[in-house]
mmCIF file of C-alpha atoms in Angstrom:
data_model
loop_
_atom_site.group_PDB
_atom_site.id
_atom_site.type_symbol
_atom_site.label_atom_id
_atom_site.label_comp_id
_atom_site.label_asym_id
_atom_site.label_seq_id
_atom_site.Cartn_x
_atom_site.Cartn_y
_atom_site.Cartn_z
ATOM 1 C CA MET A 18 -145.642 -170.663 -55.964
ATOM 2 C CA SER A 19 -147.237 -170.487 -52.421
ATOM 3 C CA LEU A 20 -147.709 -173.086 -50.462
ATOM 4 C CA LEU A 21 -151.686 -172.901 -50.871
ATOM 5 C CA ASP A 22 -151.364 -172.872 -54.041
ATOM 6 C CA GLN A 23 -148.869 -176.338 -53.714
ATOM 7 C CA LEU A 24 -151.863 -177.833 -51.613
ATOM 8 C CA ALA A 25 -154.738 -177.225 -54.060
ATOM 9 C CA GLU A 26 -152.333 -177.965 -57.051
ATOM 10 C CA ALA A 27 -151.953 -180.984 -54.447
ATOM 11 C CA HIS A 28 -155.559 -182.179 -54.640
ATOM 12 C CA ILE A 29 -156.254 -181.525 -57.973
ATOM 13 C CA GLN A 30 -153.514 -183.958 -59.252
ATOM 14 C CA LYS A 31 -154.635 -186.234 -56.935
ATOM 15 C CA ALA A 32 -158.214 -185.508 -58.174
ATOM 16 C CA ILE A 33 -157.430 -185.979 -61.827
ATOM 17 C CA GLU A 34 -155.178 -189.494 -60.919
ATOM 18 C CA ASN A 35 -158.484 -190.998 -59.162
ATOM 19 C CA GLY A 36 -160.578 -190.087 -61.863
ATOM 20 C CA GLU A 37 -163.078 -188.258 -59.926
ATOM 21 C CA LEU A 38 -163.186 -184.827 -62.429
ATOM 22 C CA ASP A 39 -163.432 -187.786 -64.852
ATOM 23 C CA HIS A 40 -167.630 -186.948 -65.587
ATOM 24 C CA LEU A 41 -167.746 -183.175 -65.236
ATOM 25 C CA PRO A 42 -170.648 -181.551 -67.783
ATOM 26 C CA GLY A 43 -168.914 -179.682 -69.635
ATOM 27 C CA LYS A 44 -165.139 -181.479 -69.846
ATOM 28 C CA GLY A 45 -163.176 -180.872 -73.250
ATOM 29 C CA LYS A 46 -165.467 -178.394 -74.117
ATOM 30 C CA PRO A 47 -163.867 -174.673 -73.657
ATOM 31 C CA LEU A 48 -165.109 -172.360 -70.934
ATOM 32 C CA GLN A 49 -167.849 -169.728 -71.606
ATOM 33 C CA LEU A 50 -167.085 -166.640 -69.515
ATOM 34 C CA ASP A 51 -169.358 -163.353 -69.529
ATOM 35 C CA ASP A 52 -167.143 -160.216 -70.750
ATOM 36 C CA ASP A 53 -168.399 -158.147 -68.020
ATOM 37 C CA SER A 54 -166.140 -155.434 -68.805
ATOM 38 C CA MET A 55 -168.093 -152.956 -69.975
ATOM 39 C CA ILE A 56 -169.994 -152.882 -66.379
ATOM 40 C CA PRO A 57 -168.904 -150.796 -64.100
ATOM 41 C CA PRO A 58 -167.053 -152.592 -61.372
ATOM 42 C CA GLU A 59 -169.542 -151.589 -58.576
ATOM 43 C CA LEU A 60 -172.468 -153.282 -60.011
ATOM 44 C CA ARG A 61 -171.185 -155.808 -61.510
ATOM 45 C CA ALA A 62 -171.840 -158.715 -58.533
ATOM 46 C CA GLY A 63 -175.743 -157.979 -59.084
ATOM 47 C CA TYR A 64 -175.643 -157.587 -62.487
ATOM 48 C CA ARG A 65 -174.190 -161.939 -62.490
ATOM 49 C CA LEU A 66 -176.795 -162.772 -59.743
ATOM 50 C CA LEU A 67 -179.664 -161.076 -62.454
ATOM 51 C CA LYS A 68 -177.944 -162.521 -64.959
ATOM 52 C CA ASN A 69 -178.204 -165.975 -63.233
ATOM 53 C CA SER A 70 -181.218 -166.264 -61.398
ATOM 54 C CA GLY A 71 -182.771 -165.707 -65.505
ATOM 55 C CA PHE A 72 -183.810 -161.922 -64.251
ATOM 56 C CA LEU A 73 -182.785 -158.804 -66.451
ATOM 57 C CA PRO A 74 -183.308 -155.251 -63.976
ATOM 58 C CA PRO A 75 -186.767 -154.102 -65.063
ATOM 59 C CA GLN A 76 -185.742 -151.549 -67.004
ATOM 60 C CA LEU A 77 -183.514 -153.503 -69.118
ATOM 61 C CA GLU A 78 -186.183 -156.049 -69.212
ATOM 62 C CA LEU A 79 -188.692 -153.216 -70.727
ATOM 63 C CA ALA A 80 -185.653 -152.484 -73.204
ATOM 64 C CA ARG A 81 -185.928 -155.581 -74.651
ATOM 65 C CA GLU A 82 -189.415 -155.557 -74.780
ATOM 66 C CA ILE A 83 -189.672 -152.336 -76.830
ATOM 67 C CA ARG A 84 -187.424 -153.639 -79.431
ATOM 68 C CA GLU A 85 -189.488 -156.952 -79.724
ATOM 69 C CA VAL A 86 -192.675 -154.969 -80.776
ATOM 70 C CA GLU A 87 -190.136 -152.378 -82.476
ATOM 71 C CA SER A 88 -189.268 -155.497 -84.638
ATOM 72 C CA LEU A 89 -192.735 -156.594 -84.846
ATOM 73 C CA ILE A 90 -194.086 -153.188 -86.256
ATOM 74 C CA LEU A 91 -192.009 -153.467 -88.821
ATOM 75 C CA ARG A 92 -192.952 -156.773 -89.935
ATOM 76 C CA MET A 93 -196.390 -155.669 -90.090
ATOM 77 C CA ASP A 94 -198.567 -154.428 -92.671
ATOM 78 C CA HIS A 95 -201.219 -151.522 -92.194
ATOM 79 C CA GLY A 96 -204.000 -152.770 -89.688
ATOM 80 C CA GLU A 97 -205.679 -153.090 -86.688
ATOM 81 C CA GLU A 98 -202.691 -155.413 -85.502
ATOM 82 C CA ARG A 99 -200.648 -153.078 -86.999
ATOM 83 C CA GLU A 100 -202.367 -150.527 -84.470
ATOM 84 C CA LYS A 101 -202.601 -152.028 -81.804
ATOM 85 C CA ALA A 102 -198.730 -153.094 -81.707
ATOM 86 C CA CYS A 103 -198.200 -149.064 -81.811
ATOM 87 C CA VAL A 104 -200.159 -148.097 -78.586
ATOM 88 C CA ARG A 105 -198.468 -151.198 -76.559
ATOM 89 C CA LEU A 106 -194.958 -149.618 -77.787
ATOM 90 C CA SER A 107 -196.145 -145.828 -76.993
ATOM 91 C CA LEU A 108 -197.168 -147.971 -73.521
ATOM 92 C CA LEU A 109 -194.001 -149.434 -73.172
ATOM 93 C CA ARG A 110 -192.366 -145.989 -73.516
ATOM 94 C CA THR A 111 -193.881 -144.473 -70.996
ATOM 95 C CA ARG A 112 -194.032 -147.269 -68.430
ATOM 96 C CA LEU A 113 -190.141 -147.133 -69.081
ATOM 97 C CA GLN A 114 -190.111 -142.912 -68.535
ATOM 98 C CA GLN A 115 -191.843 -143.202 -65.320
ATOM 99 C CA ARG A 116 -189.662 -145.617 -63.635
ATOM 100 C CA GLY A 117 -187.097 -142.340 -64.590
ATOM 101 C CA HIS A 118 -184.951 -143.590 -67.115
ATOM 102 C CA ASP A 119 -183.538 -142.076 -70.470
ATOM 103 C CA LEU A 120 -185.600 -144.001 -73.592
ATOM 104 C CA SER A 121 -181.884 -143.360 -75.888
ATOM 105 C CA PRO A 122 -179.386 -144.898 -73.872
ATOM 106 C CA LEU A 123 -181.433 -147.876 -72.888
ATOM 107 C CA LEU A 124 -182.647 -147.937 -76.359
ATOM 108 C CA LYS A 125 -179.122 -147.104 -78.348
ATOM 109 C CA ARG A 126 -177.376 -149.755 -79.897
ATOM 110 C CA GLY A 127 -173.814 -151.160 -79.162
ATOM 111 C CA ASP A 128 -174.514 -149.854 -75.717
ATOM 112 C CA TYR A 129 -173.629 -152.479 -73.265
ATOM 113 C CA HIS A 130 -177.240 -152.951 -71.922
ATOM 114 C CA ASP A 131 -177.401 -154.309 -76.028
ATOM 115 C CA LYS A 132 -175.050 -156.835 -75.378
ATOM 116 C CA LEU A 133 -176.918 -157.878 -72.576
ATOM 117 C CA ILE A 134 -180.116 -158.081 -73.651
ATOM 118 C CA GLN A 135 -178.534 -159.861 -76.766
ATOM 119 C CA GLN A 136 -176.896 -162.507 -74.220
ATOM 120 C CA TRP A 137 -179.979 -163.637 -72.734
ATOM 121 C CA ASP A 138 -181.506 -163.766 -75.614
ATOM 122 C CA LYS A 139 -179.391 -166.228 -76.846
ATOM 123 C CA GLU A 140 -179.768 -168.533 -73.283
ATOM 124 C CA ASP A 141 -183.631 -168.450 -73.919
#
């Protein structure tokens, strides 16, 4: 153990003994660590920054919205509202394609983007 590690450990032990860590949020609960193993290393900091700020990259936000509209359409009866939802879906897909993104990898189930979108939905 290095000198720095020993100093850090001594400060932590002193804080524990003085009760300074007793009222921390999440005390006694397991840590909620993000699994970022599927994000390319050079993008991890950017994705984490966006996530912690409550934002999705624009193409993932559009992909999430496309999935929501698709799900809504599946539950709707045929009629005027369903037609409006289909027009909305077409518009969203066009918007995503105009930004130069291929729809298939963004909308493919099991992809990293799917996991990211699901994680954001859980936090909302």
